[in-house]
Coordinates of C-alpha atoms and ligand atoms in Angstrom, one line a residue:
M1075 CA 87.9 -3.3 132.1
F1076 CA 85.0 -1.3 130.7
R1077 CA 82.5 -2.8 132.8
K1078 CA 84.9 -1.9 136.0
K1079 CA 84.8 1.9 134.6
A1080 CA 81.0 1.8 134.4
D1081 CA 80.3 0.1 137.8
Y1082 CA 82.4 2.8 139.2
C1083 CA 79.1 5.6 139.2
L1084 CA 77.1 5.4 142.0
N1085 CA 74.1 6.7 140.3
C1086 CA 73.7 9.3 143.0
V1087 CA 70.3 11.1 143.8
T1088 CA 71.4 14.6 143.2
K1089 CA 73.5 14.0 139.7
P1090 CA 75.4 16.9 139.7
C1091 CA 77.0 15.4 136.5
V1092 CA 73.5 16.0 134.7
K1093 CA 73.0 19.4 136.0
V1094 CA 76.1 20.6 134.3
C1095 CA 76.2 18.9 131.0
P1096 CA 75.1 21.4 128.8
L1097 CA 73.2 18.6 127.0
R1098 CA 71.4 17.3 129.9
N1099 CA 72.6 13.8 128.7
D1100 CA 70.8 11.1 131.2
I1101 CA 74.7 10.3 132.5
P1102 CA 73.7 7.4 135.2
L1103 CA 71.0 5.7 132.8
F1104 CA 73.3 5.4 129.7
I1105 CA 76.3 4.1 132.2
K1106 CA 73.9 1.9 133.7
Y1107 CA 72.7 0.1 130.3
S1108 CA 76.2 -0.1 129.0
N1109 CA 77.3 -1.7 132.0
E1110 CA 74.7 -4.2 131.5
G1111 CA 76.1 -4.6 128.0
D1112 CA 73.1 -3.3 126.5
F1113 CA 74.7 -0.4 124.0
L1114 CA 71.4 -0.1 121.9
K1115 CA 69.6 0.7 124.9
A1116 CA 72.7 3.1 126.2
F1117 CA 72.8 4.7 122.7
N1118 CA 69.0 5.6 122.6
V1119 CA 69.2 7.0 126.2
L1120 CA 71.8 9.4 124.5
S1121 CA 70.2 10.0 121.2
E1122 CA 67.1 11.6 123.1
T1123 CA 69.6 14.7 123.9
T1124 CA 72.5 14.3 121.7
I1125 CA 73.6 13.4 118.0
L1126 CA 77.2 13.2 118.6
P1127 CA 78.2 11.1 121.6
A1128 CA 81.3 9.7 119.6
I1129 CA 82.8 13.2 119.4
C1130 CA 81.7 15.0 122.8
G1131 CA 83.2 11.6 124.5
R1132 CA 86.5 12.7 123.1
I1133 CA 86.7 16.4 123.0
C1134 CA 84.0 18.1 125.3
P1135 CA 86.1 19.6 128.4
F1136 CA 84.5 17.1 130.6
S1137 CA 87.0 17.5 133.8
R1138 CA 85.6 21.2 133.9
L1139 CA 81.8 19.6 133.3
C1140 CA 80.5 16.5 134.2
E1141 CA 83.7 14.6 135.2
G1142 CA 84.7 18.0 137.2
N1143 CA 81.4 17.3 139.3
C1144 CA 81.0 13.9 139.7
V1145 CA 80.5 12.9 143.7
R1146 CA 83.1 10.4 143.1
K1147 CA 85.9 12.9 142.7
L1148 CA 85.1 14.4 146.0
K1149 CA 87.3 11.1 147.4
G1150 CA 89.3 10.3 144.5
E1151 CA 89.2 9.8 140.7
P1152 CA 85.9 11.0 138.8
V1153 CA 83.7 8.3 136.8
Q1154 CA 85.1 8.5 133.4
I1155 CA 82.0 9.5 131.9
G1156 CA 83.8 10.9 128.5
Y1157 CA 85.2 7.5 127.8
I1158 CA 82.2 5.9 128.4
E1159 CA 80.1 8.2 126.0
A1160 CA 82.7 7.7 123.5
V1161 CA 82.6 4.1 123.6
I1162 CA 79.0 3.8 123.5
G1163 CA 78.8 6.2 120.4
D1164 CA 81.8 4.2 118.7
K1165 CA 79.5 1.0 119.2
A1166 CA 76.7 2.9 117.2
I1167 CA 78.8 3.2 114.4
K1168 CA 80.4 -0.2 114.2
K1169 CA 76.6 -1.6 114.7
N1170 CA 75.1 0.8 112.3
Y1171 CA 72.5 1.9 115.2
P1172 CA 70.1 4.4 113.5
L1173 CA 70.6 7.9 115.4
F1174 CA 67.0 7.9 116.3
R1175 CA 64.7 5.0 117.4
K1176 CA 61.5 7.0 116.3
M1177 CA 60.9 9.6 113.6
N1178 CA 57.5 11.2 112.5
D1179 CA 56.5 11.0 109.3
F1180 CA 57.2 14.3 107.0
N1181 CA 54.5 17.2 108.1
G1182 CA 54.5 18.9 105.0
K1183 CA 57.0 21.9 106.4
S1184 CA 60.5 22.8 105.1
V1185 CA 62.9 24.6 107.0
A1186 CA 66.3 25.9 105.9
V1187 CA 69.4 25.6 108.3
V1188 CA 72.4 27.9 107.2
G1189 CA 75.7 26.3 108.4
A1190 CA 76.5 22.6 108.9
G1191 CA 78.5 23.2 112.2
P1192 CA 77.3 21.0 115.2
T1193 CA 74.6 23.7 115.9
G1194 CA 73.2 23.3 112.6
L1195 CA 73.6 19.8 112.5
S1196 CA 71.8 19.3 115.7
C1197 CA 68.8 21.5 115.1
A1198 CA 68.4 19.8 111.5
S1199 CA 68.4 16.4 113.1
F1200 CA 65.8 17.2 115.7
L1201 CA 63.9 18.9 113.2
R1202 CA 63.9 16.2 111.0
K1203 CA 63.0 13.9 113.8
L1204 CA 60.2 15.9 114.6
G1205 CA 58.7 15.5 111.0
Y1206 CA 60.0 18.4 109.0
S1207 CA 61.9 18.5 105.5
V1208 CA 65.2 20.1 106.6
T1209 CA 67.9 21.7 103.9
I1210 CA 71.1 22.6 105.1
Y1211 CA 73.1 25.6 103.2
E1212 CA 77.0 25.3 103.9
K1213 CA 79.8 27.4 102.5
H1214 CA 82.4 24.8 102.6
N1215 CA 82.1 21.2 100.7
Y1216 CA 82.1 19.5 103.7
V1217 CA 80.0 19.4 106.8
G1218 CA 81.0 19.9 111.0
G1219 CA 82.3 23.4 111.3
L1220 CA 85.0 23.6 113.3
I1221 CA 84.5 20.0 114.3
S1222 CA 85.9 19.4 110.8
H1223 CA 88.1 22.4 110.3
G1224 CA 89.1 23.7 114.0
I1225 CA 89.9 20.7 116.3
P1226 CA 93.3 19.3 114.9
D1227 CA 93.4 15.6 113.8
F1228 CA 95.6 14.4 116.3
R1229 CA 92.7 15.5 119.1
L1230 CA 89.8 14.2 117.1
D1231 CA 90.1 11.4 114.6
K1232 CA 88.1 12.6 111.4
E1233 CA 87.2 9.0 110.7
I1234 CA 85.0 9.2 113.7
C1235 CA 83.7 12.3 112.7
E1236 CA 82.9 11.2 109.1
K1237 CA 80.6 8.2 110.4
S1238 CA 78.9 10.0 112.6
F1239 CA 78.2 13.1 110.1
E1240 CA 76.7 10.2 107.7
K1241 CA 74.1 9.1 110.4
I1242 CA 72.9 12.3 110.5
I1243 CA 73.1 12.8 106.8
N1244 CA 70.8 9.1 106.7
L1245 CA 68.1 10.9 108.3
G1246 CA 67.2 11.8 105.0
I1247 CA 68.4 15.6 105.4
N1248 CA 69.3 17.8 101.9
I1249 CA 72.8 19.4 101.9
K1250 CA 73.7 22.1 99.5
Y1251 CA 77.2 22.8 99.5
N1252 CA 79.5 25.9 98.5
A1253 CA 76.2 27.9 99.5
F1254 CA 77.3 30.9 101.1
L1255 CA 74.8 33.1 102.9
G1256 CA 75.4 36.9 101.5
K1257 CA 77.0 35.5 98.3
N1258 CA 75.3 33.1 96.5
I1259 CA 72.0 32.6 98.8
F1260 CA 70.2 35.3 100.7
L1261 CA 68.0 35.5 103.4
K1262 CA 65.0 36.9 102.1
D1263 CA 65.0 34.1 99.3
L1264 CA 65.3 31.5 101.9
R1265 CA 62.6 32.8 104.3
K1266 CA 60.6 33.1 100.8
K1267 CA 61.0 29.6 100.0
Y1268 CA 60.8 27.8 103.5
D1269 CA 58.5 27.9 106.4
A1270 CA 61.4 28.8 109.0
V1271 CA 65.2 29.7 108.7
F1272 CA 67.8 29.0 111.3
L1273 CA 71.0 30.4 111.1
S1274 CA 73.9 28.6 112.7
L1275 CA 77.0 30.6 111.1
G1276 CA 79.7 30.4 114.0
A1277 CA 81.8 33.1 115.2
N1278 CA 85.0 32.3 113.5
V1279 CA 86.8 35.4 112.7
S1280 CA 89.9 35.9 114.4
K1281 CA 90.4 38.7 116.5
I1282 CA 93.7 40.7 115.8
P1283 CA 94.7 43.5 117.9
S1284 CA 95.5 46.9 116.1
I1285 CA 99.2 47.0 116.2
K1286 CA 101.5 47.7 113.7
G1287 CA 102.7 44.9 111.6
K1288 CA 99.5 43.2 112.0
N1289 CA 99.0 43.0 108.2
L1290 CA 102.2 41.4 107.4
K1291 CA 102.2 38.6 105.2
N1292 CA 103.1 35.9 108.0
V1293 CA 101.0 37.1 110.2
Y1294 CA 97.7 35.2 111.0
G1295 CA 94.6 34.9 113.0
A1296 CA 94.6 31.3 114.4
N1297 CA 90.7 30.7 113.8
A1298 CA 91.0 31.7 109.9
F1299 CA 94.4 29.7 109.5
L1300 CA 93.1 26.6 110.9
E1301 CA 90.0 27.0 108.9
S1302 CA 92.0 27.6 105.5
K1303 CA 93.4 24.1 106.1
V1304 CA 96.9 25.6 104.9
K1305 CA 99.8 23.3 105.6
L1306 CA 103.1 25.5 106.2
D1307 CA 106.5 24.2 106.2
L1308 CA 107.9 25.6 109.4
K1309 CA 110.7 23.8 109.6
G1310 CA 113.3 25.7 111.7
K1311 CA 111.1 28.5 111.7
N1312 CA 110.6 30.7 115.1
V1313 CA 106.9 30.8 115.5
I1314 CA 104.9 33.1 118.2
I1315 CA 101.7 31.8 119.1
I1316 CA 99.7 34.8 121.4
G1317 CA 97.1 33.6 123.6
G1318 CA 96.6 31.3 126.6
S1319 CA 93.3 29.6 125.4
D1320 CA 92.4 25.9 124.0
T1321 CA 92.7 27.4 120.2
A1322 CA 96.4 28.7 121.4
M1323 CA 97.2 25.3 122.4
D1324 CA 95.9 23.9 119.1
M1325 CA 97.6 26.4 117.0
A1326 CA 100.6 25.9 118.9
R1327 CA 100.9 22.1 118.4
V1328 CA 99.8 22.5 114.6
A1329 CA 102.7 24.8 114.5
K1330 CA 105.3 22.6 116.2
R1331 CA 103.7 19.5 113.8
C1332 CA 104.7 22.0 110.8
G1333 CA 108.1 21.8 112.0
G1334 CA 108.2 25.3 113.9
N1335 CA 110.0 26.2 117.4
V1336 CA 107.1 27.6 119.1
L1337 CA 106.7 29.8 121.5
V1338 CA 103.5 30.7 123.1
I1339 CA 103.4 34.5 124.9
Y1340 CA 100.6 34.9 127.3
R1341 CA 99.7 38.2 129.0
G1342 CA 98.8 36.6 132.3
S1343 CA 100.3 34.1 134.7
S1344 CA 100.2 30.3 134.0
K1345 CA 97.5 29.8 136.4
D1346 CA 95.3 32.4 134.6
M1347 CA 95.4 30.5 131.3
K1348 CA 91.9 29.6 129.7
A1349 CA 93.5 26.1 128.2
L1350 CA 92.7 22.9 130.0
K1351 CA 95.7 22.0 131.9
S1352 CA 96.1 18.8 130.2
E1353 CA 96.3 20.7 127.0
V1354 CA 99.1 22.8 128.3
S1355 CA 101.1 20.0 129.6
L1356 CA 100.9 18.1 126.4
A1357 CA 102.2 21.3 124.7
K1358 CA 104.8 21.5 127.0
K1359 CA 105.6 17.5 126.5
E1360 CA 105.8 18.6 122.9
E1361 CA 108.6 21.0 123.8
I1362 CA 106.5 24.1 123.0
S1363 CA 107.9 26.8 125.0
F1364 CA 106.0 29.6 127.3
M1365 CA 106.5 33.0 128.2
F1366 CA 104.1 34.4 130.8
R1367 CA 103.0 38.1 131.8
T1368 CA 104.0 39.3 128.4
N1369 CA 102.6 41.0 125.5
I1370 CA 103.3 42.2 122.1
K1371 CA 103.7 45.8 120.9
Q1372 CA 104.5 45.6 117.6
I1373 CA 105.8 43.5 114.6
I1374 CA 108.4 45.0 112.3
S1375 CA 109.6 43.2 109.0
N1376 CA 113.1 42.8 109.1
G1377 CA 113.6 41.6 105.2
N1378 CA 112.5 37.9 105.4
N1379 CA 112.4 38.0 109.4
Y1380 CA 110.5 39.9 111.7
N1381 CA 111.0 41.3 115.0
A1382 CA 108.6 41.0 117.6
Y1383 CA 108.4 43.8 120.0
L1384 CA 107.2 42.3 123.4
Y1385 CA 107.0 43.8 126.9
N1386 CA 106.5 42.2 130.2
D1387 CA 104.5 43.0 133.6
S1388 CA 107.6 45.0 135.0
G1389 CA 107.5 47.4 132.1
Y1390 CA 110.6 45.6 130.6
N1391 CA 110.8 46.1 126.5
F1392 CA 112.4 43.4 124.5
I1393 CA 112.8 42.1 120.6
Y1394 CA 112.4 38.7 119.9
P1395 CA 113.1 37.5 116.5
C1396 CA 110.4 35.3 114.4
D1397 CA 109.2 34.1 111.0
Y1398 CA 105.5 33.6 112.0
V1399 CA 103.2 35.3 114.4
F1400 CA 99.5 33.9 115.2
F1401 CA 97.2 35.4 117.1
A1402 CA 94.7 33.1 119.3
I1403 CA 93.3 35.6 121.3
G1404 CA 89.5 34.9 120.8
S1405 CA 87.2 35.1 117.6
K1406 CA 84.1 37.1 116.5
V1407 CA 81.1 36.8 114.1
D1408 CA 81.7 37.7 110.4
E1409 CA 80.1 41.5 111.2
K1410 CA 79.9 41.8 107.2
V1411 CA 77.5 38.9 106.8
N1412 CA 75.9 39.4 109.8
K1413 CA 75.3 43.5 109.0
M1414 CA 74.0 42.5 105.6
L1415 CA 71.2 40.0 106.9
G1416 CA 69.2 43.1 108.1
L1417 CA 69.0 41.5 111.5
K1418 CA 69.5 43.2 114.8
L1419 CA 72.7 42.6 116.4
D1420 CA 74.2 43.5 119.7
M1421 CA 77.1 45.7 120.3
N1422 CA 79.5 42.9 119.4
G1423 CA 77.9 42.1 116.0
Y1424 CA 76.4 38.8 117.4
I1425 CA 72.8 38.0 116.3
K1426 CA 70.2 38.9 118.8
V1427 CA 67.5 36.7 119.5
D1428 CA 64.7 36.2 122.1
K1429 CA 64.2 33.3 124.6
K1430 CA 62.9 31.3 121.6
N1431 CA 65.9 31.6 119.5
M1432 CA 63.7 34.2 117.2
T1433 CA 65.4 36.9 115.5
S1434 CA 64.4 40.4 115.0
I1435 CA 62.7 38.7 111.8
N1436 CA 60.1 36.7 112.1
G1437 CA 60.4 32.9 111.2
V1438 CA 64.0 33.6 111.4
F1439 CA 65.6 31.8 114.3
A1440 CA 69.5 31.5 115.1
G1441 CA 71.9 29.8 117.7
G1442 CA 75.3 28.5 118.8
D1443 CA 78.3 30.7 118.4
V1444 CA 76.6 33.2 116.1
I1445 CA 74.2 34.1 118.9
N1446 CA 77.5 34.3 121.4
E1447 CA 76.3 30.8 123.3
K1448 CA 79.2 29.4 125.3
H1449 CA 81.8 28.3 123.0
T1450 CA 81.9 24.4 123.5
V1451 CA 80.8 21.4 120.8
A1452 CA 78.1 20.3 123.7
H1453 CA 76.5 24.0 124.2
A1454 CA 76.4 24.3 120.3
L1455 CA 74.5 21.1 119.9
A1456 CA 72.4 22.1 123.1
S1457 CA 71.5 25.4 121.3
G1458 CA 70.6 23.6 118.2
R1459 CA 68.4 21.3 119.8
K1460 CA 66.8 23.8 121.7
A1461 CA 66.0 26.1 118.6
A1462 CA 64.3 23.0 116.9
Y1463 CA 62.1 22.8 119.6
N1464 CA 61.3 26.5 119.6
I1465 CA 61.1 26.2 115.5
D1466 CA 58.5 23.7 116.2
E1467 CA 56.5 25.4 118.7
Y1468 CA 56.6 28.7 116.1
L1469 CA 55.1 26.5 113.3
K1470 CA 52.7 24.5 115.1
Q1471 CA 50.8 27.7 115.7
F1472 CA 50.0 28.0 111.9
D1473 CA 48.5 24.3 111.4
N1474 CA 45.4 24.3 109.7
K1475 CA 46.4 27.9 108.7
S1476 CA 48.3 29.5 105.8
I1477 CA 51.8 30.5 106.8
Ligands
FAD1390 C1 90.8 25.6 117.3 C2 89.2 25.4 118.2 C3 89.1 24.1 119.0 C4 88.1 24.1 119.7 N1 88.3 22.7 120.4 C5 87.1 22.4 120.8 C6 87.0 21.0 121.9 O1 88.1 20.5 122.0 N2 85.8 20.7 122.8 C7 84.7 21.6 122.4 O2 83.9 21.0 123.1 N3 85.0 22.9 121.6 C8 86.0 23.3 120.9 N4 85.8 24.2 120.3 C9 84.8 25.1 119.9 C10 83.7 24.3 119.2 O3 84.0 23.9 118.3 C11 82.8 25.7 118.8 O4 81.8 26.2 119.9 C12 81.4 25.0 118.0 O5 82.0 24.3 116.6 C13 80.3 26.0 117.6 O6 79.5 25.5 116.8 P1 78.8 26.5 115.8 O7 77.8 25.2 114.7 O8 78.0 27.5 116.6 O9 79.6 27.0 115.0 P2 80.8 26.3 113.6 O10 81.3 25.0 114.3 O11 81.7 27.4 113.5 O12 80.2 26.4 112.4 C14 79.7 27.4 111.5 C15 79.1 26.7 110.5 O13 78.5 27.7 109.3 C16 79.2 27.7 108.1 N5 79.1 29.1 107.6 C17 79.5 30.3 108.2 N6 79.3 31.2 107.6 C18 78.5 31.0 106.5 C19 77.7 32.0 105.4 N7 77.9 33.0 105.1 N8 77.1 30.5 104.6 C20 77.2 29.6 104.6 N9 77.7 28.7 106.0 C21 78.6 29.5 106.9 C22 80.7 27.2 108.4 O14 81.6 27.0 107.5 C23 80.5 26.2 109.3 O15 80.1 25.1 108.9 C24 87.1 24.9 119.5 C25 87.2 26.0 118.6 C26 88.4 26.1 118.1 C27 88.2 27.4 117.1
SF4_1391 S1 78.4 16.2 126.6 FE1 80.3 16.7 127.9 S2 79.5 17.2 129.8 FE2 77.6 16.2 128.6 S3 78.0 14.1 129.1 FE3 79.2 14.4 127.3 S4 81.4 14.9 128.1 FE4 79.8 14.9 129.9

C-alpha cells in the first residue's frame, strides 16, 4: 500500500512541489528512498531541511502547497506527499534515528533563542548542528508554541509532538522554562551574556474588534483561549464563532467537543473563507452551523445570557441569543513586549528585520510569526533555519577577533 503511494511519484524534471514547499524539502528524493524501503536515508534527506517531518506531514496545508502543485494532480490525484513524509517521520521516531547525521563540534560560541515554537526550535537545532551552544528561553513550561497549544489534539496527536521535540532536545540544547522575556528575563542581559540572540515570540494575541460588549466575561479571542488551555463546559450553550479561517474552524470544533451548539458567523461567502475546504466540511459533518455574509455589531448582556446584534450584507439587522462569543479574526504580536524591547517595529508592531534576519540592534535576530512571515508551521521552520545560517554567517566574521 505504502509502496504504491510512493511509486506514484513521477520524479518529474520541473519539481513544482519542491518549489512551493516553504522548506524546499527534496520531495522526489525522500519518496525514492522510502519507496526502496530505506527509511533512514529518506529521513536523512528530510533532516537536511526540516526538523519536524512527522508533524508537517500531518498538518501542513499541503493541498495548497506541495500536493496542490503536483504534476499528477493535472490528470487526477496528486502524490500523497504529506502522508509519505509523516510515515518517514514516524519511522524515525520508532527506530530512534538521530535528527542529524553529522553535527559540528562545539565552536565555543553561544546563542540565546527566545520562544520555543517551531521557529525557535528550528533555529536552535540548526545552530546546534553548526556547532553553537544554544539555550532556549520559553515562557511556558513546555515547548512547541502553537503546535502544542494552538493546533487541537484531535488534529494532531500530541504524543507524536512530544517524541519529535525529544529528538530536538537530545541534540544537547539547553531549555529554560517559565522564562518570560520582559518579565523575568531581559534583552539587554541576554545580549551581554550570549554572542547573539534570536527572537521567535510568535504573534498570538487575538484581534478583537472595538465593539460594545467586547469586554464581557464570556467573550474571548480564539488564539488566547486555545493557548490558555482552559476547558469550558459548554453543554447546551449557544456559542458563536466569528471568522472564516482555519483558526475559526479549530475553535468551532473545540467548542463543539465541549458540548456547545456552535454557529460560525462569517462576513463573506462560503467561497471566500480562508479555511481549508477539508476543515470546513469536517466542521459541517460535526453539525456546526454556518451563517455567511453576516457580521457582529455589538454584544449586550442580558443577565446570564447575551444578545449578539448581527447584520448581513442586505442591511438586515437581527438579534441572536447566545452564551459565548469567540473571535477568530486574526492575531497580532504582543505589542507591550515588542515595544519594551527597544527594537524598530513596523506599523503593525511586528519586529523589523533586514534580509539577514537582523533587527535594529546588532547581534539580535528575529524570525517566524513575530516578523510577520507567512503563518504556517513549515514557513516558521524555514524562517528559523534561514536565521540560523544568517547568525552563523554573522558570528563567523568575528572568528579570531573578540566580539
Ligand atoms: C489555532 C491555530 C491552528 C493552526 N493550525 C496550523 C496548521 O494546521 N498547520 C500549519 O502549518 N500552521 C498552523 N497554524 C500556524 C502555526 O502554528 C504558526 O504559524 C507557527 O506556530 C508560528 O511559529 P512561531 O514559532 O513563529 O510562533 P509560536 O508557535 O506562536 O511560538 C512562539 C513561542 O514563543 C513563546 N513566547 C511568546 N512570548 C514570549 C516571551 N515574552 N518570553 C518567552 N517566550 C515567549 C510562546 O510561548 C511560544 O512557545 C495554526 C495557528 C493557530 C493559531
Ligand atoms: S513541509 Fe508541507 S509543503 Fe513541504 S513537503 Fe512537507 S507537506 Fe509538503
